[in-house]
C-alpha positions as YAML, in Angstrom:
chain: A
units: angstrom
residues:
- id: 1
  name: UNK
  ca: [-160.13, -84.65, 143.90]
- id: 2
  name: UNK
  ca: [-156.65, -85.48, 144.39]
- id: 3
  name: UNK
  ca: [-157.33, -88.62, 144.80]
- id: 4
  name: UNK
  ca: [-159.96, -89.35, 142.62]
- id: 5
  name: UNK
  ca: [-157.76, -87.94, 139.56]
- id: 6
  name: UNK
  ca: [-155.07, -89.77, 141.19]
- id: 7
  name: UNK
  ca: [-157.13, -92.84, 140.85]
- id: 8
  name: UNK
  ca: [-157.67, -92.90, 137.06]
- id: 9
  name: UNK
  ca: [-154.28, -93.07, 136.11]
- id: 10
  name: UNK
  ca: [-152.89, -95.34, 138.60]
- id: 11
  name: UNK
  ca: [-153.04, -99.99, 138.12]
- id: 12
  name: UNK
  ca: [-153.05, -102.12, 140.56]
- id: 13
  name: UNK
  ca: [-150.30, -102.16, 143.44]
- id: 14
  name: UNK
  ca: [-147.18, -104.78, 142.65]
- id: 15
  name: UNK
  ca: [-147.55, -104.48, 138.46]
- id: 16
  name: UNK
  ca: [-145.68, -101.55, 137.72]
- id: 17
  name: UNK
  ca: [-143.13, -101.43, 140.55]
- id: 18
  name: UNK
  ca: [-142.60, -104.76, 141.15]
- id: 19
  name: UNK
  ca: [-139.22, -105.01, 139.49]
- id: 20
  name: UNK
  ca: [-137.51, -102.53, 142.29]
- id: 21
  name: UNK
  ca: [-140.35, -104.21, 145.40]
- id: 22
  name: UNK
  ca: [-137.17, -106.15, 146.20]
- id: 23
  name: UNK
  ca: [-134.93, -102.77, 146.30]
- id: 24
  name: UNK
  ca: [-137.27, -100.94, 147.44]
- id: 25
  name: UNK
  ca: [-136.89, -103.19, 151.42]
- id: 26
  name: UNK
  ca: [-133.70, -104.45, 150.28]
- id: 27
  name: UNK
  ca: [-133.30, -104.13, 154.43]
- id: 28
  name: UNK
  ca: [-136.06, -106.26, 155.80]
- id: 29
  name: UNK
  ca: [-135.27, -109.60, 157.79]
- id: 30
  name: UNK
  ca: [-137.24, -111.96, 156.17]
- id: 31
  name: UNK
  ca: [-134.62, -114.66, 157.36]
- id: 32
  name: UNK
  ca: [-134.88, -113.36, 161.09]
- id: 33
  name: UNK
  ca: [-138.85, -113.16, 160.63]
- id: 34
  name: UNK
  ca: [-139.08, -116.92, 159.19]
- id: 35
  name: UNK
  ca: [-136.75, -118.18, 161.71]
- id: 36
  name: UNK
  ca: [-139.08, -116.44, 164.60]
- id: 37
  name: UNK
  ca: [-142.60, -117.49, 162.50]
- id: 38
  name: UNK
  ca: [-140.80, -121.54, 162.90]
- id: 39
  name: UNK
  ca: [-140.59, -120.83, 166.70]
- id: 40
  name: UNK
  ca: [-143.93, -120.10, 166.91]
- id: 41
  name: UNK
  ca: [-145.17, -122.89, 164.85]
- id: 42
  name: UNK
  ca: [-142.66, -125.37, 167.12]
- id: 43
  name: UNK
  ca: [-144.53, -123.61, 170.07]
- id: 44
  name: UNK
  ca: [-147.89, -124.74, 169.42]
- id: 45
  name: UNK
  ca: [-146.66, -127.87, 168.78]
- id: 46
  name: UNK
  ca: [-147.43, -128.19, 164.98]
- id: 47
  name: UNK
  ca: [-145.94, -130.85, 163.68]
- id: 48
  name: UNK
  ca: [-146.44, -130.28, 159.69]
- id: 49
  name: UNK
  ca: [-144.33, -129.05, 157.00]
- id: 50
  name: UNK
  ca: [-146.70, -128.05, 154.55]
- id: 51
  name: UNK
  ca: [-147.45, -124.75, 154.49]
- id: 52
  name: UNK
  ca: [-149.08, -121.27, 152.31]
- id: 53
  name: UNK
  ca: [-148.20, -118.18, 152.34]
- id: 54
  name: UNK
  ca: [-150.91, -116.25, 151.38]
- id: 55
  name: UNK
  ca: [-149.79, -113.10, 149.48]
- id: 56
  name: UNK
  ca: [-146.81, -114.14, 149.07]
- id: 57
  name: UNK
  ca: [-145.57, -111.30, 146.83]
- id: 58
  name: UNK
  ca: [-141.28, -111.79, 145.87]
- id: 59
  name: UNK
  ca: [-141.06, -115.27, 147.16]
- id: 60
  name: UNK
  ca: [-138.54, -114.17, 149.66]
- id: 61
  name: UNK
  ca: [-140.35, -115.25, 152.95]
- id: 62
  name: UNK
  ca: [-141.15, -119.40, 151.06]
- id: 63
  name: UNK
  ca: [-137.43, -119.05, 150.19]
- id: 64
  name: UNK
  ca: [-136.77, -118.75, 153.88]
- id: 65
  name: UNK
  ca: [-139.95, -121.39, 154.88]
- id: 66
  name: UNK
  ca: [-138.06, -123.30, 152.49]
- id: 67
  name: UNK
  ca: [-134.62, -123.51, 154.42]
- id: 68
  name: UNK
  ca: [-135.79, -123.96, 157.68]
- id: 69
  name: UNK
  ca: [-137.87, -127.23, 156.10]
- id: 70
  name: UNK
  ca: [-141.12, -126.39, 155.38]
- id: 71
  name: UNK
  ca: [-142.94, -127.45, 152.35]
- id: 72
  name: UNK
  ca: [-144.52, -123.78, 151.09]
- id: 73
  name: UNK
  ca: [-146.64, -122.84, 148.34]
- id: 74
  name: UNK
  ca: [-147.44, -118.90, 147.86]
- id: 75
  name: UNK
  ca: [-149.64, -117.26, 145.90]
- id: 76
  name: UNK
  ca: [-150.19, -114.10, 145.10]
- id: 77
  name: UNK
  ca: [-152.74, -112.08, 142.45]
- id: 78
  name: UNK
  ca: [-149.44, -110.42, 140.46]
- id: 79
  name: UNK
  ca: [-148.04, -112.40, 137.98]
- id: 80
  name: UNK
  ca: [-144.97, -109.77, 138.04]
- id: 81
  name: UNK
  ca: [-144.03, -110.08, 141.79]
- id: 82
  name: UNK
  ca: [-144.76, -114.13, 140.67]
- id: 83
  name: UNK
  ca: [-142.59, -113.60, 138.03]
- id: 84
  name: UNK
  ca: [-140.15, -111.78, 141.07]
- id: 85
  name: UNK
  ca: [-140.44, -114.90, 142.82]
- id: 86
  name: UNK
  ca: [-139.97, -117.45, 140.77]
- id: 87
  name: UNK
  ca: [-135.94, -115.83, 139.97]
- id: 88
  name: UNK
  ca: [-135.96, -115.25, 143.36]
- id: 89
  name: UNK
  ca: [-136.63, -119.09, 143.87]
- id: 90
  name: UNK
  ca: [-134.46, -120.67, 141.20]
- id: 91
  name: UNK
  ca: [-131.97, -118.90, 142.31]
- id: 92
  name: UNK
  ca: [-131.97, -119.57, 145.97]
- id: 93
  name: UNK
  ca: [-132.13, -123.69, 145.15]
- id: 94
  name: UNK
  ca: [-135.04, -124.63, 146.59]
- id: 95
  name: UNK
  ca: [-138.57, -125.59, 145.39]
- id: 96
  name: UNK
  ca: [-141.68, -124.00, 146.40]
- id: 97
  name: UNK
  ca: [-144.80, -123.91, 144.47]
- id: 98
  name: UNK
  ca: [-145.96, -120.23, 143.25]
- id: 99
  name: UNK
  ca: [-149.78, -119.73, 142.43]
- id: 100
  name: UNK
  ca: [-151.06, -116.53, 140.33]
- id: 101
  name: UNK
  ca: [-154.73, -116.29, 141.64]
- id: 102
  name: UNK
  ca: [-156.41, -114.17, 143.96]
- id: 103
  name: UNK
  ca: [-156.53, -114.70, 147.51]
- id: 104
  name: UNK
  ca: [-160.50, -114.88, 147.80]
- id: 105
  name: UNK
  ca: [-161.15, -117.13, 145.13]
- id: 106
  name: UNK
  ca: [-157.94, -119.44, 145.87]
- id: 107
  name: UNK
  ca: [-159.57, -123.24, 147.07]
- id: 108
  name: UNK
  ca: [-156.74, -125.67, 147.76]
- id: 109
  name: UNK
  ca: [-156.42, -129.96, 147.14]
- id: 110
  name: UNK
  ca: [-155.40, -130.52, 150.06]
- id: 111
  name: UNK
  ca: [-155.71, -128.83, 153.47]
- id: 112
  name: UNK
  ca: [-152.05, -127.13, 154.76]
- id: 113
  name: UNK
  ca: [-150.52, -127.23, 158.26]
- id: 114
  name: UNK
  ca: [-150.00, -123.56, 159.13]
- id: 115
  name: UNK
  ca: [-151.21, -120.41, 157.21]
- id: 116
  name: UNK
  ca: [-148.92, -117.43, 156.55]
- id: 117
  name: UNK
  ca: [-149.81, -113.69, 155.51]
- id: 118
  name: UNK
  ca: [-147.05, -111.32, 155.65]
- id: 119
  name: UNK
  ca: [-146.04, -107.49, 155.59]
- id: 120
  name: UNK
  ca: [-149.56, -106.59, 155.70]
- id: 121
  name: UNK
  ca: [-151.80, -107.99, 152.66]
- id: 122
  name: UNK
  ca: [-154.65, -107.66, 155.54]
- id: 123
  name: UNK
  ca: [-154.13, -104.60, 155.04]
- id: 124
  name: UNK
  ca: [-155.23, -104.25, 150.92]
- id: 125
  name: UNK
  ca: [-158.65, -105.71, 151.84]
- id: 126
  name: UNK
  ca: [-160.28, -102.43, 152.26]
- id: 127
  name: UNK
  ca: [-163.99, -103.58, 152.96]
- id: 128
  name: UNK
  ca: [-165.92, -105.93, 155.63]
- id: 129
  name: UNK
  ca: [-166.59, -107.66, 152.85]
- id: 130
  name: UNK
  ca: [-163.36, -108.32, 151.23]
- id: 131
  name: UNK
  ca: [-162.17, -108.97, 155.06]
- id: 132
  name: UNK
  ca: [-164.05, -111.61, 155.49]
- id: 133
  name: UNK
  ca: [-163.64, -113.22, 152.74]
- id: 134
  name: UNK
  ca: [-159.77, -113.02, 153.30]
- id: 135
  name: UNK
  ca: [-160.12, -114.62, 156.57]
- id: 136
  name: UNK
  ca: [-163.00, -117.43, 154.98]
- id: 137
  name: UNK
  ca: [-160.27, -118.37, 152.25]
- id: 138
  name: UNK
  ca: [-157.73, -118.75, 154.73]
- id: 139
  name: UNK
  ca: [-159.87, -120.90, 156.65]
- id: 140
  name: UNK
  ca: [-160.35, -122.87, 154.28]
- id: 141
  name: UNK
  ca: [-156.66, -123.35, 153.77]
- id: 142
  name: UNK
  ca: [-155.77, -124.95, 156.74]
- id: 143
  name: UNK
  ca: [-156.08, -128.35, 158.61]
- id: 144
  name: UNK
  ca: [-158.36, -128.04, 162.22]
- id: 145
  name: UNK
  ca: [-156.07, -127.17, 164.58]
- id: 146
  name: UNK
  ca: [-153.83, -125.48, 162.49]
- id: 147
  name: UNK
  ca: [-152.00, -122.17, 162.71]
- id: 148
  name: UNK
  ca: [-152.87, -118.16, 161.32]
- id: 149
  name: UNK
  ca: [-149.64, -116.65, 161.14]
- id: 150
  name: UNK
  ca: [-150.27, -113.17, 159.97]
- id: 151
  name: UNK
  ca: [-149.86, -109.05, 160.68]
- id: 152
  name: UNK
  ca: [-151.46, -105.89, 160.13]
- id: 153
  name: UNK
  ca: [-151.72, -102.08, 160.46]
- id: 154
  name: UNK
  ca: [-152.78, -100.93, 163.77]
- id: 155
  name: UNK
  ca: [-155.19, -98.35, 164.36]
- id: 156
  name: UNK
  ca: [-153.85, -97.24, 167.89]
- id: 157
  name: UNK
  ca: [-151.12, -97.02, 165.98]
- id: 158
  name: UNK
  ca: [-151.34, -95.40, 163.42]
- id: 159
  name: UNK
  ca: [-153.14, -92.68, 165.67]
- id: 160
  name: UNK
  ca: [-150.07, -92.60, 167.37]
- id: 161
  name: UNK
  ca: [-147.56, -91.64, 164.54]
- id: 162
  name: UNK
  ca: [-149.98, -91.07, 162.26]
- id: 163
  name: UNK
  ca: [-149.89, -90.74, 158.36]
- id: 164
  name: UNK
  ca: [-146.18, -89.20, 157.35]
- id: 165
  name: UNK
  ca: [-145.11, -88.24, 153.83]
- id: 166
  name: UNK
  ca: [-141.24, -89.69, 152.67]
- id: 167
  name: UNK
  ca: [-138.79, -89.54, 150.23]
- id: 168
  name: UNK
  ca: [-136.16, -92.18, 149.73]
- id: 169
  name: UNK
  ca: [-133.09, -92.82, 147.16]
- id: 170
  name: UNK
  ca: [-132.47, -96.13, 145.73]
- id: 171
  name: UNK
  ca: [-130.76, -97.87, 143.44]
- id: 172
  name: UNK
  ca: [-131.02, -101.28, 141.25]
- id: 173
  name: UNK
  ca: [-129.78, -102.78, 138.36]
- id: 174
  name: UNK
  ca: [-126.63, -99.31, 138.57]
- id: 175
  name: UNK
  ca: [-129.44, -97.01, 137.89]
- id: 176
  name: UNK
  ca: [-131.36, -94.39, 140.61]
- id: 177
  name: UNK
  ca: [-134.51, -94.18, 141.92]
- id: 178
  name: UNK
  ca: [-136.48, -91.96, 143.96]
- id: 179
  name: UNK
  ca: [-139.53, -92.80, 145.87]
- id: 180
  name: UNK
  ca: [-141.87, -90.32, 147.00]
- id: 181
  name: UNK
  ca: [-144.46, -91.92, 149.40]
- id: 182
  name: UNK
  ca: [-147.52, -89.42, 150.03]
- id: 183
  name: UNK
  ca: [-150.60, -90.28, 152.59]
- id: 184
  name: UNK
  ca: [-154.37, -89.40, 152.51]
- id: 185
  name: UNK
  ca: [-155.95, -90.47, 155.66]
- id: 186
  name: UNK
  ca: [-159.58, -91.43, 155.83]
- id: 187
  name: UNK
  ca: [-160.37, -91.67, 159.63]
- id: 188
  name: UNK
  ca: [-164.08, -92.60, 158.40]
- id: 189
  name: UNK
  ca: [-163.13, -95.76, 156.92]
- id: 190
  name: UNK
  ca: [-159.72, -96.15, 158.79]
- id: 191
  name: UNK
  ca: [-158.14, -96.20, 155.94]
- id: 192
  name: UNK
  ca: [-154.36, -94.49, 153.96]
- id: 193
  name: UNK
  ca: [-154.20, -93.64, 150.76]
- id: 194
  name: UNK
  ca: [-150.74, -93.89, 150.15]
- id: 195
  name: UNK
  ca: [-149.26, -92.67, 146.71]
- id: 196
  name: UNK
  ca: [-146.20, -93.71, 145.56]
- id: 197
  name: UNK
  ca: [-143.67, -92.06, 142.81]
- id: 198
  name: UNK
  ca: [-141.05, -92.71, 141.51]
- id: 199
  name: UNK
  ca: [-138.31, -91.40, 139.66]
- id: 200
  name: UNK
  ca: [-135.52, -92.63, 137.12]
- id: 201
  name: UNK
  ca: [-132.60, -90.46, 137.48]
- id: 202
  name: UNK
  ca: [-130.70, -89.61, 134.38]
- id: 203
  name: UNK
  ca: [-133.86, -91.06, 132.09]
- id: 204
  name: UNK
  ca: [-136.13, -89.34, 129.83]
- id: 205
  name: UNK
  ca: [-139.32, -91.16, 131.33]
- id: 206
  name: UNK
  ca: [-142.35, -90.40, 133.26]
- id: 207
  name: UNK
  ca: [-142.70, -90.89, 136.67]
- id: 208
  name: UNK
  ca: [-144.43, -94.70, 138.09]
- id: 209
  name: UNK
  ca: [-147.47, -93.99, 139.58]
- id: 210
  name: UNK
  ca: [-149.57, -96.37, 142.50]
- id: 211
  name: UNK
  ca: [-151.46, -96.24, 145.24]
- id: 212
  name: UNK
  ca: [-152.01, -98.72, 147.88]
- id: 213
  name: UNK
  ca: [-155.14, -98.35, 149.81]
- id: 214
  name: UNK
  ca: [-154.32, -99.79, 153.49]
- id: 215
  name: UNK
  ca: [-156.82, -100.50, 156.28]
- id: 216
  name: UNK
  ca: [-155.43, -100.74, 159.72]
- id: 217
  name: UNK
  ca: [-157.58, -102.17, 162.22]
- id: 218
  name: UNK
  ca: [-158.83, -102.52, 165.94]
- id: 219
  name: UNK
  ca: [-158.30, -105.87, 168.14]
- id: 220
  name: UNK
  ca: [-161.97, -106.31, 168.51]
- id: 221
  name: UNK
  ca: [-162.90, -106.20, 164.92]
- id: 222
  name: UNK
  ca: [-159.82, -108.18, 163.96]
- id: 223
  name: UNK
  ca: [-161.33, -111.13, 167.38]
- id: 224
  name: UNK
  ca: [-164.42, -110.85, 165.42]
- id: 225
  name: UNK
  ca: [-163.70, -111.40, 162.05]
- id: 226
  name: UNK
  ca: [-161.91, -114.49, 163.18]
- id: 227
  name: UNK
  ca: [-164.53, -115.97, 165.01]
- id: 228
  name: UNK
  ca: [-166.40, -115.45, 162.19]
- id: 229
  name: UNK
  ca: [-164.46, -117.14, 160.24]
- id: 230
  name: UNK
  ca: [-163.71, -120.62, 162.13]
- id: 231
  name: UNK
  ca: [-160.35, -119.16, 164.47]
- id: 232
  name: UNK
  ca: [-160.00, -118.56, 167.87]
- id: 233
  name: UNK
  ca: [-157.36, -115.51, 168.30]
- id: 234
  name: UNK
  ca: [-154.18, -117.21, 170.91]
- id: 235
  name: UNK
  ca: [-151.98, -114.09, 170.71]
- id: 236
  name: UNK
  ca: [-151.05, -110.47, 169.64]
- id: 237
  name: UNK
  ca: [-148.62, -108.83, 169.96]
- id: 238
  name: UNK
  ca: [-144.84, -108.19, 168.65]
- id: 239
  name: UNK
  ca: [-142.83, -110.40, 167.04]
- id: 240
  name: UNK
  ca: [-141.12, -112.38, 169.52]
- id: 241
  name: UNK
  ca: [-141.58, -115.66, 170.52]
- id: 242
  name: UNK
  ca: [-143.74, -115.87, 172.42]
- id: 243
  name: UNK
  ca: [-145.62, -112.23, 170.65]
- id: 244
  name: UNK
  ca: [-144.46, -109.21, 172.63]
- id: 245
  name: UNK
  ca: [-146.88, -106.86, 174.46]
- id: 246
  name: UNK
  ca: [-147.43, -103.56, 172.67]
- id: 247
  name: UNK
  ca: [-146.05, -100.64, 174.92]
- id: 248
  name: UNK
  ca: [-146.84, -97.80, 175.36]
- id: 249
  name: UNK
  ca: [-145.63, -96.79, 172.60]
- id: 250
  name: UNK
  ca: [-148.37, -98.44, 170.59]
- id: 251
  name: UNK
  ca: [-145.95, -99.51, 166.85]
- id: 252
  name: UNK
  ca: [-147.45, -99.12, 163.98]
- id: 253
  name: UNK
  ca: [-148.39, -103.16, 163.22]
- id: 254
  name: UNK
  ca: [-149.39, -105.81, 165.22]
- id: 255
  name: UNK
  ca: [-148.83, -109.55, 164.68]
- id: 256
  name: UNK
  ca: [-151.29, -112.09, 165.36]
- id: 257
  name: UNK
  ca: [-151.40, -116.02, 165.75]
- id: 258
  name: UNK
  ca: [-154.87, -117.76, 165.63]
- id: 259
  name: UNK
  ca: [-156.19, -121.75, 165.64]
- id: 260
  name: UNK
  ca: [-158.86, -123.26, 163.09]
- id: 261
  name: UNK
  ca: [-161.07, -124.40, 165.21]
- id: 262
  name: UNK
  ca: [-161.24, -128.45, 165.59]
...
């Protein structure tokens, strides 16, 4: 009942909170991640520089890829997030092509050498149908022999570490906020429903609510979806060059590299 009531007053993720997104994830190492991905791309001898970022959010990965010499295109279904992305790109002095569209409906005019989909975009695809459409969309975007590099929530890590509630203080534009996260675990559907509530300090405005329903995955199903949509899995693990094997304590998320079939 709590989930149903929350959903009724919830907007889509990253609509109400887009302006706070970069403040919430200010410590995320976008530059380091882009450099490691660049090394992985070179490791597999991909020569082209046309890259598409599926679910680009506020564009920070795209900016870093542009700094490394790529010609990035970023697509996202959230117009507020793309508005922030344009500001970030303009501030960087780089060029990134931004497109407002859903991943599963995007049809590129020209294929890309590499596709990325980072910070758990896949985990927002909560049904088998949406997961298959996601991978088919990626397959449409990539040249034969090209790479798809993505990450997602990892089932063994979720079970080992278990979803937890959290509270965090934030500062943005000289204002103070508190973000509360409450998790509801649906083990039958392989989902974690994360309720975000953001309170603004010193302002007489109601709190902002968002619901992020996240799917966690296991390697056999990921391998199956990839093979169904024209990919073969090259390697998987935690981020590194090459990807690092999962240790005795599994991580909450995993990275995967797949190649589009020739």
